[in-house]
Amino acid sequence: MLKILSLQDFEAPLFDELATASVTRDGTVFCTKDERVRESQSLSPHLREFPTVHIVPDMLAVRETSRTVGASDLFLPVQDSALKKVVNTWREKGVLEAIKTAAVEDPREITLPLHWLATRMVQLLEIIERGTFWSSVLPISGSGSVADVAATRDWETALIRCITWHPQCIRLAVATRDDRIRIFSAPSSNIGTAVLRHSAQKSVCCMSWRPNAGRELAAACQGGVLVWTVELGAASNSLSHAFMLKYRSHAPVTSVSWNPEGDLLVSCSLTDMNMIIWDVAKESGVPLRRVGGGGLCFTRWSSCGSRLLATTCRKIFRVWNTETGSPWKTERWTVPSGRVAAACFGPNLTLLFTSTEDPAMIFSLPLQEQIFNVKKAGSSDDNKVAVPLIDLSKVVFTCDEDDARIVVGGRVVSMDWDSTGRYLAIIFQDSPFVALFKTKIGSISRITEVKPLCFVKGFPGEVPSCIQFYQNYQKKLDFAVLTIAWSSGFIQNFPIMDDAKVDTQQDHCRSGVMSNTFTIADDLQTSLYSSFSLIQ
């Protein structure tokens, strides 16, 4: 019989002032504040290639102090006539964009009747677009706002708003509350920290490095998508440059994501039902529109690039089949209530997701197609069913000595799965811990095993803001590393070495051993998962 994992299966957390330092084969390792700051704990030699990052409020800028360098500053301007601009736009982007271009030109240069007609058509298009969306004004906070869908706890007030690792090298991008992006590299590279600032770089809530290109970074901003070409070194701040990608009614942008090959950039916005596929070289985008669900919250690519998840502001989410050689097709799914709060792909086209409903539950959705389908037609044992995996209902842990209590669970802010599908990390809106699970995927894209590993806690007063696994550890390390940005501004690289052959000494650390293993059988019954539906 299927057993769904619960947060009650975790070992009770410690009620002390120590922070979690790592997980080894001997158990969980804790350290003091001085050990973490000075990196004097025994595990630091294994992380010496990772940058040390600590953002403090004094580092944040109050106002712009230097001139921004944009892509337009690097080339001489070319003056074309208004009519030539309209014709070129028509050839490159189509009739609608040509009409929009004509509407903003000087009426005397394109004749008054043509300008009047273009202006009226643009106004009609805006009325139609506003009529197809559920709301024309985004709330500043609360449900449906950027802060509500961002994968960061307390996004509006957090020192660190988002982090992202480069997929092929040790290079970390950190977006802070002062609308700056800081690039940190391995200490052995002697590159230093690059600080990216731009007049259009406002309210960054998501970033994505371009694969197979070491210096290109896309950032989701209030006005569109800002694409940086980052120059590293002594002159990085003055030589780095960026250009803005904009599309009508596509702002603020809440998610950007490069596909694994690095040739497609996808963005989405809460105010737009279109998902934009960008040709960055031409600075133009192609919209993918589907009716239903309102605006889009975020997108996620699978590790192989053949699937693309798009979540909406309502209970609908879609999985696009983007395999080359055939037109893109989409499968439309729904959650019982709320919307998808967080999702991530693992190996073998396995999708994990959870919704905003209460109580929270993580579901596993296998998307891998069967190579040999020997099932009979109409069989109830369908491969594509959403499997309830982990119950995230709130659990209260208490301390008998001083009646202290800690609540863990509830609504999920963000979750991330490492590239091998062995570890799953989750942060909650109202809990001070990162919940870390150990998972195993079978050959047919099903989760076959899941067990609690540990709770990762910071020092008193710290809560996790955002998380991401270092993606390239298989080639550089023999253990996984989870990067956690804490509310204090400290970015912790948390090593997970429960299976790694790494010798560790714990002279100044405390350890505890996690237990409780639960196995999920492969012969799951379809009737248990009827709360999720696939609409063909």
Coordinates of C-alpha atoms in Angstrom, one line a residue:
M1 CA 0.0 0.0 0.0
L2 CA 1.2 3.5 -0.9
K3 CA 2.5 5.5 2.0
I4 CA 2.8 9.3 1.5
L5 CA 5.7 10.9 3.3
S6 CA 5.0 13.6 5.9
L7 CA 7.0 16.2 7.6
Q8 CA 6.3 14.3 10.9
D9 CA 8.7 11.6 9.6
F10 CA 11.7 14.0 10.1
E11 CA 13.8 13.9 13.2
A12 CA 12.9 16.8 15.5
P13 CA 15.2 19.8 14.9
L14 CA 17.6 21.1 17.6
F15 CA 16.5 24.0 19.7
D16 CA 19.8 25.7 20.0
E17 CA 21.9 28.5 18.4
L18 CA 23.9 26.2 16.1
A19 CA 23.3 26.3 12.3
T20 CA 23.3 23.3 10.0
A21 CA 26.7 23.0 8.2
S22 CA 26.4 19.8 6.1
V23 CA 25.1 16.3 5.8
T24 CA 27.6 13.4 5.8
R25 CA 27.4 9.6 6.0
D26 CA 27.7 10.0 9.8
G27 CA 24.7 12.4 10.1
T28 CA 23.9 16.1 10.2
V29 CA 26.8 18.4 11.1
F30 CA 26.2 21.7 12.9
C31 CA 28.5 24.7 13.5
T32 CA 28.7 27.9 15.4
K33 CA 28.5 31.4 13.9
D34 CA 32.2 32.1 14.2
E35 CA 33.0 28.8 12.4
R36 CA 30.7 29.7 9.5
V37 CA 31.9 33.2 9.1
R38 CA 35.6 32.3 9.2
E39 CA 35.1 29.0 7.4
S40 CA 37.1 27.2 10.0
Q41 CA 34.7 24.2 10.0
S42 CA 36.3 21.0 8.8
L43 CA 34.3 20.9 5.6
S44 CA 35.6 24.1 4.1
P45 CA 38.4 22.6 2.1
H46 CA 35.8 20.8 -0.1
L47 CA 34.2 24.2 -0.9
R48 CA 37.3 26.3 -1.5
E49 CA 36.4 26.8 -5.2
F50 CA 33.0 28.3 -4.3
P51 CA 32.9 32.1 -3.8
T52 CA 32.2 33.5 -0.3
V53 CA 29.2 35.8 -0.5
H54 CA 27.7 38.0 2.3
I55 CA 25.5 40.8 1.3
V56 CA 25.0 43.4 4.1
P57 CA 22.7 46.4 4.0
D58 CA 25.6 48.9 3.8
M59 CA 26.5 47.4 0.4
L60 CA 23.2 48.3 -1.1
A61 CA 23.2 51.5 -3.1
V62 CA 20.9 54.4 -2.3
R63 CA 21.0 56.0 -5.7
E64 CA 22.6 55.6 -9.1
T65 CA 26.2 56.8 -9.0
S66 CA 27.5 55.9 -12.4
R67 CA 26.4 56.0 -16.0
T68 CA 24.8 52.9 -17.4
V69 CA 26.3 51.4 -20.6
G70 CA 23.8 49.9 -22.9
A71 CA 24.0 48.2 -26.3
S72 CA 23.1 51.5 -28.0
D73 CA 26.2 53.1 -26.6
L74 CA 28.5 50.8 -28.5
F75 CA 27.3 51.7 -32.1
L76 CA 26.8 54.8 -34.1
P77 CA 23.1 55.8 -34.5
V78 CA 21.6 55.4 -37.9
Q79 CA 18.9 57.9 -38.9
D80 CA 16.2 56.3 -41.2
S81 CA 13.1 58.1 -42.5
A82 CA 9.8 57.3 -40.8
L83 CA 8.4 55.5 -43.8
K84 CA 11.5 53.4 -44.1
K85 CA 11.2 52.4 -40.4
V86 CA 7.6 51.3 -41.0
V87 CA 8.5 49.3 -44.1
N88 CA 11.5 47.6 -42.4
T89 CA 9.3 46.7 -39.4
W90 CA 6.7 45.2 -41.7
R91 CA 9.2 43.0 -43.4
E92 CA 10.9 41.8 -40.1
K93 CA 8.0 41.7 -37.6
G94 CA 4.7 41.8 -39.6
V95 CA 1.8 44.1 -40.1
L96 CA 0.8 44.6 -36.5
E97 CA 4.2 45.8 -35.4
A98 CA 4.4 48.0 -38.5
I99 CA 1.1 49.7 -37.4
K100 CA 2.4 50.2 -33.9
T101 CA 5.6 51.8 -35.3
A102 CA 3.6 54.1 -37.5
A103 CA 1.5 55.2 -34.6
V104 CA 4.5 56.6 -32.6
E105 CA 6.1 58.4 -35.6
D106 CA 5.7 62.1 -36.4
P107 CA 2.4 62.5 -38.3
R108 CA 4.1 65.0 -40.7
E109 CA 6.5 62.3 -41.9
I110 CA 4.1 59.6 -42.7
T111 CA 1.0 61.8 -43.7
L112 CA -1.8 62.7 -41.3
P113 CA -4.4 60.2 -42.6
L114 CA -2.0 57.3 -42.2
H115 CA -1.0 58.3 -38.7
W116 CA -4.6 58.8 -37.7
L117 CA -5.5 55.3 -39.0
A118 CA -2.5 53.7 -37.3
T119 CA -3.3 55.4 -34.0
R120 CA -7.0 54.3 -34.0
M121 CA -6.0 50.7 -34.9
V122 CA -3.5 50.6 -32.0
Q123 CA -6.1 51.9 -29.6
L124 CA -8.5 49.1 -30.8
L125 CA -5.8 46.5 -30.3
E126 CA -5.2 47.7 -26.7
I127 CA -8.9 47.5 -25.9
I128 CA -9.1 43.9 -27.3
E129 CA -6.0 42.9 -25.3
R130 CA -7.3 44.3 -22.1
G131 CA -10.7 42.6 -22.6
T132 CA -9.1 39.2 -22.8
F133 CA -7.2 39.5 -19.5
W134 CA -8.6 39.1 -16.1
S135 CA -7.1 42.2 -14.7
S136 CA -5.4 45.2 -16.2
V137 CA -3.7 46.4 -13.0
L138 CA -1.3 44.3 -10.8
P139 CA -1.5 44.6 -7.1
I140 CA 1.7 45.7 -5.4
S141 CA 1.5 42.9 -2.8
G142 CA -0.7 39.9 -1.9
S143 CA -2.3 37.4 -4.2
G144 CA -1.5 37.9 -7.9
S145 CA 1.4 40.2 -7.4
V146 CA 5.1 39.8 -8.5
A147 CA 6.0 39.2 -4.8
D148 CA 3.4 36.5 -4.6
V149 CA 4.7 34.4 -7.6
A150 CA 8.5 35.1 -7.1
A151 CA 10.5 32.0 -5.9
T152 CA 11.8 34.1 -3.0
R153 CA 10.4 34.4 0.5
D154 CA 9.5 38.0 1.4
W155 CA 10.7 39.2 -2.0
E156 CA 9.8 42.8 -1.5
T157 CA 12.0 43.2 1.6
A158 CA 14.6 40.5 1.1
L159 CA 18.3 41.6 0.8
I160 CA 18.8 38.9 -1.8
R161 CA 16.0 38.6 -4.3
C162 CA 17.2 35.8 -6.5
I163 CA 20.3 33.7 -7.2
T164 CA 21.3 31.5 -10.2
W165 CA 24.3 29.3 -10.9
H166 CA 25.9 29.1 -14.4
P167 CA 25.2 25.6 -15.7
Q168 CA 28.8 25.0 -16.8
C169 CA 31.1 26.8 -14.5
I170 CA 31.5 28.2 -10.9
R171 CA 29.8 31.5 -11.5
L172 CA 27.0 32.8 -9.3
A173 CA 24.7 35.8 -10.2
V174 CA 23.0 37.5 -7.2
A175 CA 20.2 40.0 -7.6
T176 CA 19.8 42.3 -4.6
R177 CA 17.1 44.7 -3.4
D178 CA 18.9 47.8 -4.8
D179 CA 18.3 46.6 -8.4
R180 CA 21.9 45.5 -8.9
I181 CA 23.2 42.1 -10.0
R182 CA 26.5 41.0 -8.6
I183 CA 28.5 38.2 -10.4
F184 CA 30.8 36.1 -8.2
S185 CA 33.3 33.6 -9.6
A186 CA 35.7 31.0 -8.1
P187 CA 38.4 32.6 -5.9
S188 CA 41.2 30.9 -7.9
S189 CA 40.1 32.8 -11.0
N190 CA 41.2 36.1 -9.5
I191 CA 38.4 37.8 -11.5
G192 CA 36.7 39.7 -8.6
T193 CA 33.1 40.7 -8.4
A194 CA 31.3 42.4 -11.3
V195 CA 28.4 44.7 -10.4
L196 CA 25.7 45.1 -13.2
R197 CA 23.5 48.2 -13.1
H198 CA 21.1 49.6 -15.7
S199 CA 18.4 52.2 -15.7
A200 CA 15.8 49.5 -16.8
Q201 CA 17.0 47.0 -14.3
K202 CA 14.1 47.3 -11.8
S203 CA 12.4 44.6 -9.6
V204 CA 14.5 41.7 -10.8
C205 CA 12.7 38.5 -9.7
C206 CA 14.3 35.8 -12.0
M207 CA 17.6 35.3 -13.8
S208 CA 19.0 32.7 -16.2
W209 CA 22.5 32.1 -17.6
R210 CA 22.7 31.2 -21.2
P211 CA 24.1 27.6 -21.6
N212 CA 27.2 27.1 -23.7
A213 CA 27.9 30.9 -23.4
G214 CA 29.8 31.9 -20.3
R215 CA 29.0 35.6 -20.2
E216 CA 25.3 36.0 -21.2
L217 CA 22.7 36.5 -18.5
A218 CA 18.9 37.2 -18.9
A219 CA 17.0 39.0 -16.1
A220 CA 13.3 39.3 -15.7
C221 CA 12.6 43.0 -14.9
Q222 CA 9.6 45.3 -14.4
G223 CA 9.8 46.6 -18.0
G224 CA 10.9 43.5 -19.9
V225 CA 13.8 41.1 -20.3
L226 CA 17.3 42.6 -19.8
V227 CA 20.0 40.5 -21.6
W228 CA 23.5 41.2 -20.3
T229 CA 26.9 40.4 -21.9
V230 CA 29.1 40.3 -18.8
E231 CA 32.7 41.3 -19.0
L232 CA 34.7 39.8 -16.1
G233 CA 37.9 41.4 -14.8
A234 CA 39.1 44.7 -13.5
A235 CA 37.1 46.7 -16.1
S236 CA 34.0 44.6 -15.8
N237 CA 31.7 47.3 -14.4
S238 CA 32.4 49.7 -17.4
L239 CA 32.6 47.1 -20.2
S240 CA 29.5 45.0 -19.4
H241 CA 26.5 46.0 -21.5
A242 CA 22.9 45.0 -21.9
F243 CA 19.8 45.5 -24.1
M244 CA 16.2 45.3 -23.3
L245 CA 13.7 42.9 -25.0
K246 CA 10.1 44.2 -24.9
Y247 CA 6.8 43.0 -26.2
R248 CA 3.4 44.8 -26.0
S249 CA 1.5 44.0 -22.7
H250 CA 4.3 41.7 -21.6
A251 CA 5.4 43.4 -18.4
P252 CA 6.4 43.0 -15.7
V253 CA 8.2 39.9 -16.6
T254 CA 8.2 37.3 -13.8
S255 CA 10.2 34.4 -15.3
V256 CA 13.0 34.0 -17.9
S257 CA 14.5 30.6 -18.9
W258 CA 17.0 29.5 -21.5
N259 CA 16.6 26.1 -23.0
P260 CA 19.5 23.6 -22.3
E261 CA 21.0 24.2 -25.8
G262 CA 21.0 28.0 -25.2
D263 CA 19.3 28.9 -28.5
L264 CA 15.8 29.7 -27.1
L265 CA 14.9 32.2 -24.4
V266 CA 11.4 32.0 -22.9
S267 CA 9.7 34.7 -20.8
C268 CA 6.3 35.2 -19.2
S269 CA 4.3 37.9 -17.4
L270 CA 1.3 38.0 -15.1
T271 CA -0.4 40.5 -17.4
D272 CA 0.0 38.4 -20.6
M273 CA -1.5 35.1 -21.7
N274 CA 1.3 34.9 -24.3
M275 CA 4.5 33.0 -23.5
I276 CA 7.2 34.8 -25.6
I277 CA 9.9 32.8 -27.4
W278 CA 12.7 35.2 -28.1
D279 CA 15.2 35.3 -30.9
V280 CA 17.8 37.2 -28.9
A281 CA 20.1 37.9 -31.9
K282 CA 17.3 39.7 -33.7
E283 CA 15.8 41.1 -30.5
S284 CA 12.3 39.8 -31.6
G285 CA 9.9 37.4 -30.0
V286 CA 7.2 35.0 -31.1
P287 CA 4.1 34.7 -28.8
L288 CA 2.6 31.4 -27.9
R289 CA -1.0 32.0 -26.9
R290 CA -3.4 29.7 -25.2
V291 CA -6.9 30.7 -23.9
G292 CA -7.6 30.1 -20.3
G293 CA -5.8 30.6 -17.1
G294 CA -5.1 34.3 -17.2
G295 CA -1.5 35.5 -17.2
L296 CA 1.5 33.2 -16.7
C297 CA 3.5 32.9 -13.4
F298 CA 6.7 31.0 -14.4
T299 CA 8.2 28.6 -16.9
R300 CA 10.6 25.6 -16.5
W301 CA 12.5 23.6 -19.1
S302 CA 13.3 19.9 -18.6
S303 CA 16.9 19.0 -18.4
C304 CA 16.8 17.4 -21.9
G305 CA 15.0 20.4 -23.4
S306 CA 12.1 18.4 -24.8
R307 CA 9.4 19.7 -22.3
L308 CA 8.5 23.2 -21.2
L309 CA 6.2 23.8 -18.3
A310 CA 4.1 27.0 -18.2
T311 CA 2.0 27.8 -15.1
T312 CA -0.9 30.2 -15.1
C313 CA -2.4 32.5 -12.4
R314 CA -5.3 30.1 -12.1
K315 CA -5.5 26.3 -11.6
I316 CA -4.4 25.5 -15.2
F317 CA -0.8 24.6 -16.1
R318 CA 0.5 23.3 -19.5
V319 CA 3.4 21.1 -20.5
W320 CA 4.7 21.7 -24.0
N321 CA 6.4 19.0 -26.1
T322 CA 9.2 21.0 -27.8
E323 CA 11.1 18.1 -29.4
T324 CA 12.8 19.2 -32.7
G325 CA 11.4 18.0 -36.0
S326 CA 7.7 18.4 -35.1
P327 CA 5.4 21.2 -34.2
W328 CA 5.1 22.1 -30.5
K329 CA 2.2 20.4 -28.8
T330 CA 0.7 21.1 -25.4
E331 CA -1.0 19.1 -22.7
R332 CA -3.4 20.9 -20.4
W333 CA -3.6 20.0 -16.8
T334 CA -5.5 21.4 -13.8
V335 CA -5.0 21.4 -10.0
P336 CA -8.1 21.1 -7.8
S337 CA -7.8 24.7 -6.4
G338 CA -5.4 27.6 -6.3
R339 CA -2.5 27.6 -8.7
V340 CA 0.9 25.8 -9.1
A341 CA 3.1 27.4 -6.4
A342 CA 6.4 25.7 -7.3
A343 CA 7.6 23.1 -9.8
C344 CA 10.9 21.5 -11.0
F345 CA 12.0 18.9 -13.5
G346 CA 14.2 15.9 -12.7
P347 CA 15.8 13.2 -14.8
N348 CA 13.7 11.0 -17.1
L349 CA 11.2 13.7 -17.7
T350 CA 9.8 13.6 -14.1
L351 CA 8.0 16.7 -13.0
L352 CA 7.4 17.6 -9.3
F353 CA 4.9 20.3 -8.5
T354 CA 2.8 21.7 -5.7
S355 CA -0.2 24.1 -5.6
T356 CA -1.1 26.9 -3.2
E357 CA -4.0 25.0 -1.7
D358 CA -4.1 24.0 1.9
P359 CA -2.9 21.5 2.9
A360 CA 0.1 21.6 0.6
M361 CA 1.0 18.4 -1.2
I362 CA 3.9 17.6 -3.6
F363 CA 2.9 15.6 -6.7
S364 CA 5.0 13.6 -9.1
L365 CA 4.1 13.6 -12.7
P366 CA 5.9 11.2 -15.1
L367 CA 6.0 12.5 -18.6
Q368 CA 8.3 10.0 -20.3
E369 CA 6.7 8.3 -23.3
Q370 CA 6.7 4.5 -23.3
I371 CA 8.9 3.1 -26.1
F372 CA 7.0 -0.2 -26.2
N373 CA 3.4 0.2 -25.2
V374 CA 2.1 -3.3 -24.5
K375 CA -0.9 -2.1 -22.4
K376 CA -4.3 -2.8 -23.7
A377 CA -6.5 0.1 -24.8
G378 CA -8.5 1.6 -21.9
S379 CA -6.2 0.3 -19.2
S380 CA -6.6 2.1 -15.9
D381 CA -2.9 1.8 -15.3
D382 CA -2.1 4.9 -17.3
N383 CA 1.5 6.1 -17.2
K384 CA 0.6 9.8 -16.9
V385 CA -1.1 10.3 -13.6
A386 CA -0.2 12.8 -10.9
V387 CA 1.1 10.8 -7.9
P388 CA 0.8 12.3 -4.4
L389 CA 4.3 12.1 -3.0
I390 CA 4.8 14.3 0.1
D391 CA 2.3 15.8 2.5
L392 CA 3.5 19.3 3.5
S393 CA 0.9 20.0 6.1
K394 CA 2.2 22.2 9.0
V395 CA 3.9 20.3 11.8
V396 CA 4.7 21.8 15.2
F397 CA 7.9 20.7 17.0
T398 CA 8.2 21.6 20.6
C399 CA 10.9 21.7 23.2
D400 CA 10.0 20.3 26.7
E401 CA 12.7 22.4 28.5
D402 CA 11.5 26.0 27.7
D403 CA 8.2 25.3 25.9
A404 CA 9.7 26.6 22.6
R405 CA 7.9 25.6 19.4
I406 CA 8.9 25.6 15.7
V407 CA 6.4 25.3 12.9
V408 CA 7.5 23.6 9.7
G409 CA 5.5 23.2 6.5
G410 CA 2.6 25.0 4.8
R411 CA 2.7 26.9 1.6
V412 CA 5.8 26.3 -0.6
V413 CA 7.7 29.4 -1.8
S414 CA 10.3 27.5 -3.8
M415 CA 11.7 24.0 -4.4
D416 CA 14.7 22.7 -6.4
W417 CA 15.8 19.2 -7.4
D418 CA 19.4 18.4 -8.1
S419 CA 20.4 17.4 -11.6
T420 CA 20.7 13.7 -10.7
G421 CA 17.3 13.5 -9.0
R422 CA 18.7 12.4 -5.7
Y423 CA 17.9 15.4 -3.5
L424 CA 14.9 17.7 -3.2
A425 CA 15.0 21.0 -1.3
I426 CA 11.9 23.0 -0.2
I427 CA 11.4 26.4 1.5
F428 CA 8.1 27.5 3.0
Q429 CA 6.4 30.9 3.5
D430 CA 6.1 30.6 7.3
S431 CA 8.9 28.2 8.3
P432 CA 12.5 29.0 9.2
F433 CA 13.9 25.7 7.8
V434 CA 14.8 24.2 4.5
A435 CA 13.4 20.7 4.2
L436 CA 15.8 18.3 2.5
F437 CA 14.6 15.0 1.0
K438 CA 16.3 12.1 -0.6
T439 CA 14.7 10.7 -3.7
K440 CA 15.2 8.0 -6.3
I441 CA 13.7 7.7 -9.8
G442 CA 13.0 4.4 -11.5
S443 CA 13.6 3.6 -15.1
I444 CA 10.1 4.6 -16.3
S445 CA 10.2 8.1 -14.8
R446 CA 8.4 7.2 -11.6
I447 CA 9.6 8.2 -8.1
T448 CA 10.3 4.9 -6.5
E449 CA 11.8 6.1 -3.2
V450 CA 11.6 9.1 -1.0
K451 CA 12.8 9.7 2.5
P452 CA 13.5 12.6 4.9
L453 CA 17.1 13.7 5.1
C454 CA 17.3 16.7 7.4
F455 CA 16.1 20.2 8.2
V456 CA 18.6 22.9 7.3
K457 CA 18.5 25.7 9.8
G458 CA 20.3 29.0 10.1
F459 CA 21.2 31.0 13.1
P460 CA 18.5 32.6 15.3
G461 CA 16.6 35.3 13.3
E462 CA 17.6 33.8 9.9
V463 CA 15.1 32.4 7.4
P464 CA 15.9 31.1 3.9
S465 CA 15.1 33.6 1.1
C466 CA 15.9 31.5 -2.0
I467 CA 17.7 28.3 -2.9
Q468 CA 19.3 26.5 -5.9
F469 CA 21.4 23.4 -6.4
Y470 CA 24.8 23.9 -8.0
Q471 CA 24.2 22.3 -11.3
N472 CA 27.6 21.0 -12.5
Y473 CA 28.8 19.2 -9.5
Q474 CA 29.1 15.8 -11.2
K475 CA 32.1 17.0 -13.2
K476 CA 33.7 19.0 -10.4
L477 CA 32.7 17.3 -7.2
D478 CA 31.6 13.9 -5.9
F479 CA 28.8 15.4 -3.8
A480 CA 25.8 17.7 -4.2
V481 CA 25.9 21.3 -3.1
L482 CA 22.7 23.3 -2.2
T483 CA 23.1 27.1 -2.2
I484 CA 20.9 28.9 0.3
A485 CA 20.5 32.7 0.5
W486 CA 19.6 33.6 4.1
S487 CA 17.6 36.7 5.1
S488 CA 20.8 38.0 6.8
G489 CA 22.4 38.3 3.4
F490 CA 24.7 35.3 3.9
I491 CA 24.9 32.8 1.0
Q492 CA 25.6 29.3 2.3
N493 CA 27.0 26.5 0.1
F494 CA 25.6 23.4 1.9
P495 CA 27.4 20.2 1.0
I496 CA 25.3 16.9 0.9
M497 CA 27.8 14.0 1.3
D498 CA 25.7 11.2 2.7
D499 CA 26.7 9.0 -0.2
A500 CA 30.1 10.6 -1.0
K501 CA 33.4 9.0 -0.1
V502 CA 34.7 12.1 1.7
D503 CA 36.7 12.0 4.9
T504 CA 35.5 14.6 7.4
Q505 CA 36.5 15.5 10.9
Q506 CA 34.1 16.9 13.4
D507 CA 36.3 18.2 16.2
H508 CA 34.2 21.4 16.6
C509 CA 30.9 20.2 15.2
R510 CA 27.9 18.3 16.5
S511 CA 26.2 15.6 14.4
G512 CA 23.0 13.7 14.4
V513 CA 21.8 10.8 12.2
M514 CA 18.6 11.0 10.1
S515 CA 16.4 8.0 9.7
N516 CA 13.0 6.9 8.5
T517 CA 12.9 5.5 5.0
F518 CA 9.8 5.0 3.0
T519 CA 9.5 3.3 -0.4
I520 CA 6.8 4.0 -2.9
A521 CA 5.7 1.0 -5.0
D522 CA 5.6 1.2 -8.7
D523 CA 2.1 -0.3 -9.1
L524 CA 0.2 2.8 -8.0
Q525 CA -3.6 2.9 -8.5
T526 CA -5.0 5.5 -10.8
S527 CA -8.0 6.1 -8.5
L528 CA -5.9 7.7 -5.9
Y529 CA -4.9 10.5 -8.2
S530 CA -8.2 11.6 -9.7
S531 CA -7.9 15.1 -8.2
F532 CA -5.6 16.0 -11.2
S533 CA -7.0 15.7 -14.7
L534 CA -5.3 15.6 -18.1
I535 CA -7.5 17.2 -20.8
Q536 CA -6.6 15.8 -24.2

